[in-house]
Coordinates of C-alpha atoms and ligand atoms in Angstrom, one line a residue:
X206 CA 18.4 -8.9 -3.2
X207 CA 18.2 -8.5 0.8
X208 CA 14.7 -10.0 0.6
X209 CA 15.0 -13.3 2.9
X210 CA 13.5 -14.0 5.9
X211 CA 16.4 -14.8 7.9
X212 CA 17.6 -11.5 7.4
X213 CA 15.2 -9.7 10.0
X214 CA 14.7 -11.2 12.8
X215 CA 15.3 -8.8 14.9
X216 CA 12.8 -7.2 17.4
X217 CA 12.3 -4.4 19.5
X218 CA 9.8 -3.3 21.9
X219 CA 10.6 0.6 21.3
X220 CA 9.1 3.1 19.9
X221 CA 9.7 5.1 17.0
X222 CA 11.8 7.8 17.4
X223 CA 9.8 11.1 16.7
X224 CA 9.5 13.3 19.7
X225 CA 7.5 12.0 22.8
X226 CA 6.2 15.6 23.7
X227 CA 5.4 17.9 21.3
X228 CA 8.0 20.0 22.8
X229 CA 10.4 20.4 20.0
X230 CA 9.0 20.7 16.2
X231 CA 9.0 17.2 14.6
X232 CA 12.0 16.5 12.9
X233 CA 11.6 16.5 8.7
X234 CA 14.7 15.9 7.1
X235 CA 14.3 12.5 9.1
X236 CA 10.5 11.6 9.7
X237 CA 9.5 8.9 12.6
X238 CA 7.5 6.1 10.4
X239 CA 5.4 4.2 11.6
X240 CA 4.2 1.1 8.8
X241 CA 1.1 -1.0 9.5
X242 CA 0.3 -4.4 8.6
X243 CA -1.7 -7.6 9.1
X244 CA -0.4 -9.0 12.2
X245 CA 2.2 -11.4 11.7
X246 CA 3.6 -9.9 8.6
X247 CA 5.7 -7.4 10.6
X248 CA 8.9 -9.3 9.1
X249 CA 8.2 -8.9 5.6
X250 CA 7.4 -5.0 5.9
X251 CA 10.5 -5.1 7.7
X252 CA 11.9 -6.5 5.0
X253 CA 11.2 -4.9 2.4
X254 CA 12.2 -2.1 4.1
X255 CA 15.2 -3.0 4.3
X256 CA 15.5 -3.7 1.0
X257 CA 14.4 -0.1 0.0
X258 CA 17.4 1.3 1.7
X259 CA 16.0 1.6 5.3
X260 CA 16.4 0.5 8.9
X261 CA 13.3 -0.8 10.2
X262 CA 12.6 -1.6 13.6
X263 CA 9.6 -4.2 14.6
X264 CA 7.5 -2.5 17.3
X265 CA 5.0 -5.1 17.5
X266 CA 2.9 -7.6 15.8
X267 CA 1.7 -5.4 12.8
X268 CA 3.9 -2.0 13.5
X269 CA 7.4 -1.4 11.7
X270 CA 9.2 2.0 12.6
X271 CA 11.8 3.4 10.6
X272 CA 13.0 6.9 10.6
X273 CA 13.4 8.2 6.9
X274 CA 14.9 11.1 5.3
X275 CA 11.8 12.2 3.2
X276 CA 13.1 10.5 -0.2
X277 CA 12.9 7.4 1.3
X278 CA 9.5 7.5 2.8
X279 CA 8.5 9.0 -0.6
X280 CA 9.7 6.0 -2.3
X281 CA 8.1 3.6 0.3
X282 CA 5.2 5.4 0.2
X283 CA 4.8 5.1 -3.8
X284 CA 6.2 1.6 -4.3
X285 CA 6.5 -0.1 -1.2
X286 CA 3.9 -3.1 -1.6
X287 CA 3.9 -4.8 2.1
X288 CA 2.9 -2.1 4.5
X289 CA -0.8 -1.0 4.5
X290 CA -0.5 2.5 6.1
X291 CA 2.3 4.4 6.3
X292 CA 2.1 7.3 9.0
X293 CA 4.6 10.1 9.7
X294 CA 4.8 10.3 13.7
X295 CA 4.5 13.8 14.9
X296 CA 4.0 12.7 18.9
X297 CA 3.5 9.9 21.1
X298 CA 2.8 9.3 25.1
X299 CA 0.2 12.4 24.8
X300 CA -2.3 12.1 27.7
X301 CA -5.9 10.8 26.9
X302 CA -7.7 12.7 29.4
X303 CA -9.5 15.1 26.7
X304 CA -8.8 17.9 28.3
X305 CA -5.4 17.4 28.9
X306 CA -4.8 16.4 25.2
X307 CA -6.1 19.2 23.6
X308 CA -3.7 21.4 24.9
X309 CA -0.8 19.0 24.8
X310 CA -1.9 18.4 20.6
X311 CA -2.3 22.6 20.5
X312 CA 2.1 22.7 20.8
X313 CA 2.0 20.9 17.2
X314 CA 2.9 23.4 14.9
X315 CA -0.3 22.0 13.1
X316 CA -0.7 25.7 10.7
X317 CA 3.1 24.3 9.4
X318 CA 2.1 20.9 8.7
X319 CA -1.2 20.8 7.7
X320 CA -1.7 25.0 6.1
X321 CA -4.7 25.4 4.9
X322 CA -5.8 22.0 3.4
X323 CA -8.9 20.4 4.4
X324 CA -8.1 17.8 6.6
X325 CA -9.8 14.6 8.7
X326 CA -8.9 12.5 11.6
X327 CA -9.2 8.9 11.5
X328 CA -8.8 7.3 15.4
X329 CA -8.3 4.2 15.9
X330 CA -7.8 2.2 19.7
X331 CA -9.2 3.1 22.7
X332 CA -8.6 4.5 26.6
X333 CA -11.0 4.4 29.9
X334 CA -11.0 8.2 29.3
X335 CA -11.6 7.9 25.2
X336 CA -13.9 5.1 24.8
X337 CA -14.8 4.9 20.9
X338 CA -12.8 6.2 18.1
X339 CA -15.4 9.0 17.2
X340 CA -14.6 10.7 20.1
X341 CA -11.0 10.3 19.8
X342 CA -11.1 11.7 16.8
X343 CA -13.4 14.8 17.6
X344 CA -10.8 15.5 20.5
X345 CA -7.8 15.2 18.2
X346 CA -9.7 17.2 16.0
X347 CA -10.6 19.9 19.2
X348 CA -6.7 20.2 19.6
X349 CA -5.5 20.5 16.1
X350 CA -8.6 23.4 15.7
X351 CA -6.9 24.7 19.1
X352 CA -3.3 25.4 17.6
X353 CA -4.7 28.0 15.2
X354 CA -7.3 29.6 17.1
X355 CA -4.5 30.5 19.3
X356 CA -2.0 31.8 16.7
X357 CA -5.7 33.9 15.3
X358 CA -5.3 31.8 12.6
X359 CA -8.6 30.3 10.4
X360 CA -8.7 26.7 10.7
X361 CA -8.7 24.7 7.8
X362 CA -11.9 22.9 6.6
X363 CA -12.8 19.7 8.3
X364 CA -13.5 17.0 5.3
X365 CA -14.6 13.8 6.8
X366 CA -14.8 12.2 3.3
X367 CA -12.0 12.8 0.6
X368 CA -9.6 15.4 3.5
X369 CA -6.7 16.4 1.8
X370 CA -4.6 15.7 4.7
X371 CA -5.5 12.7 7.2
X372 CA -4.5 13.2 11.0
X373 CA -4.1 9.5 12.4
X374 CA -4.7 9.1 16.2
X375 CA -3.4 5.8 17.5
X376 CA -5.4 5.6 21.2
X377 CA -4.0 3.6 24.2
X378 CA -4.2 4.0 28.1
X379 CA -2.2 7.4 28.9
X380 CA -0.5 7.0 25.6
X381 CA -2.2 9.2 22.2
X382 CA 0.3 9.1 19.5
X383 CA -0.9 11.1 16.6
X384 CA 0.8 11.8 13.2
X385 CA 0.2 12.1 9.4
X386 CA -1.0 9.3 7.6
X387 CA 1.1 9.9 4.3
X388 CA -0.7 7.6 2.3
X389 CA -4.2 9.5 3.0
X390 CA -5.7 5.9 3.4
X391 CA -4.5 2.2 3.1
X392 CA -2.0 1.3 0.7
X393 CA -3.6 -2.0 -0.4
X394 CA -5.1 -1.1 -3.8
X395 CA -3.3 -2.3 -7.4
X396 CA -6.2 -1.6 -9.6
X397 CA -6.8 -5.3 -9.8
X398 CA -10.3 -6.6 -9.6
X399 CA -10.3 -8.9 -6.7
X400 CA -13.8 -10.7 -7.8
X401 CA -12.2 -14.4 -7.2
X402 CA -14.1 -16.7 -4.9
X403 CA -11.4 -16.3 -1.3
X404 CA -9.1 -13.2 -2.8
X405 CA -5.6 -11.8 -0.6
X406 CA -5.3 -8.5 -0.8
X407 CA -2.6 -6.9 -2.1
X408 CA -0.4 -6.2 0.4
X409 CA -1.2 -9.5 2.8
X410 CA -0.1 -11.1 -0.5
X411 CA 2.9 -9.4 -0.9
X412 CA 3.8 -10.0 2.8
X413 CA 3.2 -13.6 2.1
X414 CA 5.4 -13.5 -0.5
X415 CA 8.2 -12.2 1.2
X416 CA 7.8 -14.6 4.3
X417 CA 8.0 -17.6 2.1
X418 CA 11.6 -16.3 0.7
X419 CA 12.0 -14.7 -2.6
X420 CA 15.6 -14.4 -2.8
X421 CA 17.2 -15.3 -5.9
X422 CA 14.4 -16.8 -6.9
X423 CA 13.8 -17.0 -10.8
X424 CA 10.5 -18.9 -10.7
X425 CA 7.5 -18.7 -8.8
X426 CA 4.7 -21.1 -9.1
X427 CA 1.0 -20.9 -8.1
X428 CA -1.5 -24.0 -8.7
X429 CA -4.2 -22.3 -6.9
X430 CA -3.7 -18.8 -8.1
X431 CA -7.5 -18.0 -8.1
X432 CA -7.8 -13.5 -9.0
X433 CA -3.4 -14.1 -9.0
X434 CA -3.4 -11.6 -6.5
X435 CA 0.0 -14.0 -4.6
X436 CA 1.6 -14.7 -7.8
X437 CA 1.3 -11.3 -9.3
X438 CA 2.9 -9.7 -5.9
X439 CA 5.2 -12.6 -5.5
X440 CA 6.8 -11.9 -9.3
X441 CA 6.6 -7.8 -8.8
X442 CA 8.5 -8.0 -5.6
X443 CA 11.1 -10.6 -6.8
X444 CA 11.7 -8.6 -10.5
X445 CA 11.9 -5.0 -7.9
X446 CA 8.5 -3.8 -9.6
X447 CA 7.7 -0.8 -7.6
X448 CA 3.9 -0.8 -6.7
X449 CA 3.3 2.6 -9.1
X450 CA 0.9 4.3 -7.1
X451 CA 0.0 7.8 -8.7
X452 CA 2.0 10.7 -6.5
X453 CA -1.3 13.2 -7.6
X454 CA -3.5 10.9 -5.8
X455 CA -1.6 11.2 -2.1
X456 CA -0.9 13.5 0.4
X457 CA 2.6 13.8 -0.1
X458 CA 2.7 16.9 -2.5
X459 CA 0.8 18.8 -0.4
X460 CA 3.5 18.4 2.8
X461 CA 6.4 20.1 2.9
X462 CA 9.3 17.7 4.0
X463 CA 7.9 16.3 0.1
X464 CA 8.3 19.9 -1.8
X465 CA 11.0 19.6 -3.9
X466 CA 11.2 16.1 -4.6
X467 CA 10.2 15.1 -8.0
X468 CA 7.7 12.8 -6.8
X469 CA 6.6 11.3 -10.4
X470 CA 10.0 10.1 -10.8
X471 CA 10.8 8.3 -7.6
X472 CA 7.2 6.4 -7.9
X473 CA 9.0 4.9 -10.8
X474 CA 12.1 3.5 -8.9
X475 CA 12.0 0.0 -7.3
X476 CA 14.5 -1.4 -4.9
X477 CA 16.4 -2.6 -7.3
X478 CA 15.3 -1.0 -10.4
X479 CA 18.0 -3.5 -12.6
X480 CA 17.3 -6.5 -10.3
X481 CA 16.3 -10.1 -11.5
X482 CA 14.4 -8.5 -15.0
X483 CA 14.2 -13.0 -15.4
X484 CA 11.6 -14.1 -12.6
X485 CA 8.8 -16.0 -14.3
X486 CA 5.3 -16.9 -12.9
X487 CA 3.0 -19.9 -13.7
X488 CA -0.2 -19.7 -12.4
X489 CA -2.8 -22.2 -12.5
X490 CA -6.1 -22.7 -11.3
X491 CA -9.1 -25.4 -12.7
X492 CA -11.7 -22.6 -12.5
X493 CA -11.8 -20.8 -16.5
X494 CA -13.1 -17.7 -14.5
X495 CA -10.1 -17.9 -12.3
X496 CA -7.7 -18.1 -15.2
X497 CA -9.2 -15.4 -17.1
X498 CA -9.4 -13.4 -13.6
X499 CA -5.8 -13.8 -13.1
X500 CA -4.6 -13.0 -16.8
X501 CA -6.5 -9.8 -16.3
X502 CA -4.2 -8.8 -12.7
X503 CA -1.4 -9.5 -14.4
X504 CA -1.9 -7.5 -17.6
X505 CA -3.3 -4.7 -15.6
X506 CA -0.4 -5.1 -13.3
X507 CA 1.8 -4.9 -16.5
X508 CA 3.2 -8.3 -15.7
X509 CA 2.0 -10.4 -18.2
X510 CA 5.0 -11.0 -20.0
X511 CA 7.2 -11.9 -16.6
X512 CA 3.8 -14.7 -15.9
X513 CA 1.3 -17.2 -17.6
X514 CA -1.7 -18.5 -16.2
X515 CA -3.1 -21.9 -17.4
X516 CA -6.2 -23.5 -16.8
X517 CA -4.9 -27.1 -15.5
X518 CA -6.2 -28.8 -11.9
X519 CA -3.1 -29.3 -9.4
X520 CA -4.1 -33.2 -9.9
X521 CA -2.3 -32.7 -13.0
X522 CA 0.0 -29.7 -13.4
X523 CA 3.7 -30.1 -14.6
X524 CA 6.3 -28.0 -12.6
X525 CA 8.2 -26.3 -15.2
X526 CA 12.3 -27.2 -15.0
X527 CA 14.1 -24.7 -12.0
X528 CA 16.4 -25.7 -10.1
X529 CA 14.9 -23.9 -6.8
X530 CA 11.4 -23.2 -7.9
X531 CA 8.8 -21.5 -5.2
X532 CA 5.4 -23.0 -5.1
X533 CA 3.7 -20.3 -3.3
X534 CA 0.0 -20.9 -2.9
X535 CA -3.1 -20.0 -1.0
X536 CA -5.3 -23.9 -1.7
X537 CA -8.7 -23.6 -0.8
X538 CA -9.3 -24.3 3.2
X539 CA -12.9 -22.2 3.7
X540 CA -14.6 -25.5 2.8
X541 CA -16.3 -23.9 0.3
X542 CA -16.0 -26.9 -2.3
X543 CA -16.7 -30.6 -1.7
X544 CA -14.4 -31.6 2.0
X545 CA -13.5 -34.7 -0.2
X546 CA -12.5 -32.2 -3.3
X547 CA -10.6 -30.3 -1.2
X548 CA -8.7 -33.1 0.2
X549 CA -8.0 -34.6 -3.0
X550 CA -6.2 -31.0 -4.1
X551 CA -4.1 -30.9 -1.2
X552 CA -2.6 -34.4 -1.7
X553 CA -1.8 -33.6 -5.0
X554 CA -0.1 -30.5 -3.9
X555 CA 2.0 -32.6 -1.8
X556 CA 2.9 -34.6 -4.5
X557 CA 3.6 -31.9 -6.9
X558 CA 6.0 -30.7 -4.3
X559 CA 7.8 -33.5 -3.3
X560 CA 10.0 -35.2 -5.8
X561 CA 11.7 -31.3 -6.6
X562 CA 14.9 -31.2 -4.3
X563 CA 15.7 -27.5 -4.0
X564 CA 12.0 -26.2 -4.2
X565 CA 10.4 -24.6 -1.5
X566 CA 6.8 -24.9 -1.1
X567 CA 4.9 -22.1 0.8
X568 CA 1.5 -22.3 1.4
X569 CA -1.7 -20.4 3.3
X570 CA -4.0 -22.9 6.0
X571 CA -6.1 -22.4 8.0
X572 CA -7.1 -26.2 9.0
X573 CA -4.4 -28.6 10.1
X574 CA -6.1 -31.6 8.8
X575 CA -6.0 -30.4 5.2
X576 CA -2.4 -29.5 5.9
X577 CA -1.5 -32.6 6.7
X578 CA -2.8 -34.2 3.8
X579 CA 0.1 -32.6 2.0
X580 CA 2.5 -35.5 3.8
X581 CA 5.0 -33.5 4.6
X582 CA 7.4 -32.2 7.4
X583 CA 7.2 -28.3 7.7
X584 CA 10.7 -26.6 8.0
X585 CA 9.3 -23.4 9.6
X586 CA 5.8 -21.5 10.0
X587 CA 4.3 -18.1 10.8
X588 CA 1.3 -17.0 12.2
X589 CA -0.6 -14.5 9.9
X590 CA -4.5 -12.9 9.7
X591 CA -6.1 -12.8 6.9
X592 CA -8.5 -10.8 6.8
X593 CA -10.3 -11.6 10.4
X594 CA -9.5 -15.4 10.1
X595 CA -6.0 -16.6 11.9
X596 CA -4.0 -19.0 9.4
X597 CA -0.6 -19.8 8.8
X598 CA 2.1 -19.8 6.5
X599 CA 3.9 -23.1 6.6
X600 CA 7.4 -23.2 4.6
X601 CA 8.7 -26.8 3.2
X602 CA 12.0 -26.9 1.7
X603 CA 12.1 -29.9 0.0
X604 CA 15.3 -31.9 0.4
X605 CA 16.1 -35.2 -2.1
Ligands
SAM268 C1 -8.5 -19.7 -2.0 S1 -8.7 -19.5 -3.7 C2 -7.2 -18.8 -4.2 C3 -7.2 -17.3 -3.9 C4 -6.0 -16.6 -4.5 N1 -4.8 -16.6 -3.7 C5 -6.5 -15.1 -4.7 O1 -5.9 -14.2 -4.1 O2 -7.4 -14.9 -5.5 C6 -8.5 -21.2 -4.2 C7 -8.5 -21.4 -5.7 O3 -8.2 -22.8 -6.0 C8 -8.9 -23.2 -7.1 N2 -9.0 -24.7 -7.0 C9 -9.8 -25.5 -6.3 N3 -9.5 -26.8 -6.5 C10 -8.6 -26.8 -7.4 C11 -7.9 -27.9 -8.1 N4 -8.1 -29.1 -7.8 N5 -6.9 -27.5 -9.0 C12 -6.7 -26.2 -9.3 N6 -7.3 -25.2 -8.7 C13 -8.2 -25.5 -7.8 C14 -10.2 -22.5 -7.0 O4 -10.8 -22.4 -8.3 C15 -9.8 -21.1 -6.4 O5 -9.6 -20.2 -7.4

């Protein structure tokens, strides 16, 4: 499965493709991507793209571009579990001067994209000449309104809460890009509960996941799994379990590069719908809230029979026999329990770990004093956020 690290490295400072002036209608039998994620797990949305079929291009930290035909950003858009928007680029390099954009945003054929459905805009970023997101957004919204009025067209409702159709307005000096956000919203959201003490979500999980390596993996391990948010993505993504979001609850249906495309069907397809059907999980956690927590994602996940969660402390957890097992874990490092407690759990992760030649151990700090008391020499590391705090992934493979 082309879901390793090593296989995307590769960066590139451009942008994505769609047209830089709304001169020429945007293109839909291939639509300009753009995929957002935490920064730092740029590589694992480009992986996974590329493991969906596609050929992703890092922008920058936290922006993938691919350009899709719409099938493909269909599927990404109803399985893909890294990215956590997904926006269809209509125009880029726009001027932010207000009123130079509206006119420049009033050449988007906006009554062919959007028709009649209520819609929003959600801005995000900032210029000297648009200063806070709410009036970005009013002036996108000025422009968009400006397209029909001219063609003596009525303008579709403006819905701030629950739009139909969400315009995205990404706002830098001289440069508006603005396109449809084809997910109506973030991407994030499983259905799982997320009540644990320190939870991932979803898709910061899932890019975790991929970082650490899951190719060919048939056993992933999590000591710590707390809500099992990392082991539940971890096992999905290695077994090719699309993430199954519902097509009725996104914009897609209602654009027409989607019409046509039998969108129940393809939210069904993973990857590799026939890939490794073996992985197995083992979660573990010392906290009976944690484990029941856990059991819970899984089964609503439908994944309880790929993982088991057990109630054990790392001090004393057994790795199950693999030749190259992944220990992927997010330990506590918030400080939140006893500093000596804490300690005491990240030594015995380091001895879990190390007498297991062919595992890989990948785990989630945040302070470099508990990550040293794991003894060991990291092979390779990425910078991530989570959430607003910076942390990193550090990879071990462990050698005899
Ligand atoms: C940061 S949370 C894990 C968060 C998890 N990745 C999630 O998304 O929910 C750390 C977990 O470690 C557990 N824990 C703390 N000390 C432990 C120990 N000695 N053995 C096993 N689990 C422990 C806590 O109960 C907590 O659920």
């Amino acid at each position: 499965m082309p879901i390793s690290p090593s296989a995307s490295r590769r960066r590139s400072r451009d942008s994505p493709s769609g047209p830089a002036r709304p001169s020429a209608e945007p293109a839909t039998d291939r639509l300009a991507l753009v995929l957002t994620a935490s920064a730092g797990l740029e590589q694992a949305v480009a992986l996974e793209v590329r493991a969906w079929g596609g050929a992703p291009r890092i922008l920058r930290p936290g922006r993938v571009a691919c350009d899709a035909p719409p099938r493909l950003a269909a599927r990404l858009v109803l399985g893909a579990r890294t990215p956590s928007r997904i926006v269809w680029q209509l125009a880029q390099r726009l001027p932010d001067r207000p009123r130079e954009l509206v006119p420049a945003l009033a050449e988007i054929p906006w009554e062919k994209l959007l028709g009649r459905h209520a819609f929003a805009v959600r801005a995000s970023g900032r210029s000297p000449e648009l200063r806070h997101s709410g009036h970005a957004a009013r002036v996108v919204k000025d422009g968009v309104v400006a397209r029909y009025r001219a063609r003596g067209l009525a303008r579709p409702e403006v819905r701030p809460r629950a739009p139909e159709l969400l315009v995205d307005a990404q706002v830098a000096p001289g440069d508006v890009r603005v396109g449809i956000d084809l997910g109506g919203g973030s991407l994030h959201r499983r259905g799982t509960g997320r009540r644990g003490r320190a939870p991932l979500r979803e898709d910061v999980a899932a890019g975790l996941a991929l970082l650490a390596d899951l190719a060919g993996r048939r056993l992933v391990v999590d000591p710590f799994c707390g809500t099992g948010t990392l082991l539940a993505e971890a096992v999905a993504l290695a077994a090719g379990v699309p993430a199954g979001r519902d097509p009725r609850a996104l914009p897609l249906a209602r654009l027409g590069p989607f019409a046509g495309l039998d969108l129940a069907a393809l939210g069904t397809e993973g990857p590799e719908p026939a890939g490794l059907a073996q992985v197995r999980g083992l979660g573990a956690d010392d906290d009976p809230d944690a484990v029941r927590e856990a059991r819970a994602t899984l089964a609503r996940l439908g994944l309880a029979g790929r993982a088991r969660v057990e109630r054990t402390p790392v001090e004393t957890l057994a790795l199950p026999d693999d030749e190259r097992g992944l220990v992927l874990t997010n330990p506590p490092w918030g400080r939140r329990l006893a500093a000596t407690d804490v300690e005491r759990a990240w030594a015995a992760l380091g001895r879990l770990v190390r007498r297991r030649p062919g595992w890989t151990l990948a785990v989630v700090s945040g302070d470099p004093a508990l990550t040293r008391r794991l003894g060991l020499r990291a092979s390779r590391h990425h910078a991530v956020r989570i959430g607003a705090v910076g942390a990193r992934l550090l990879i071990y493979e462990i050698d005899g």
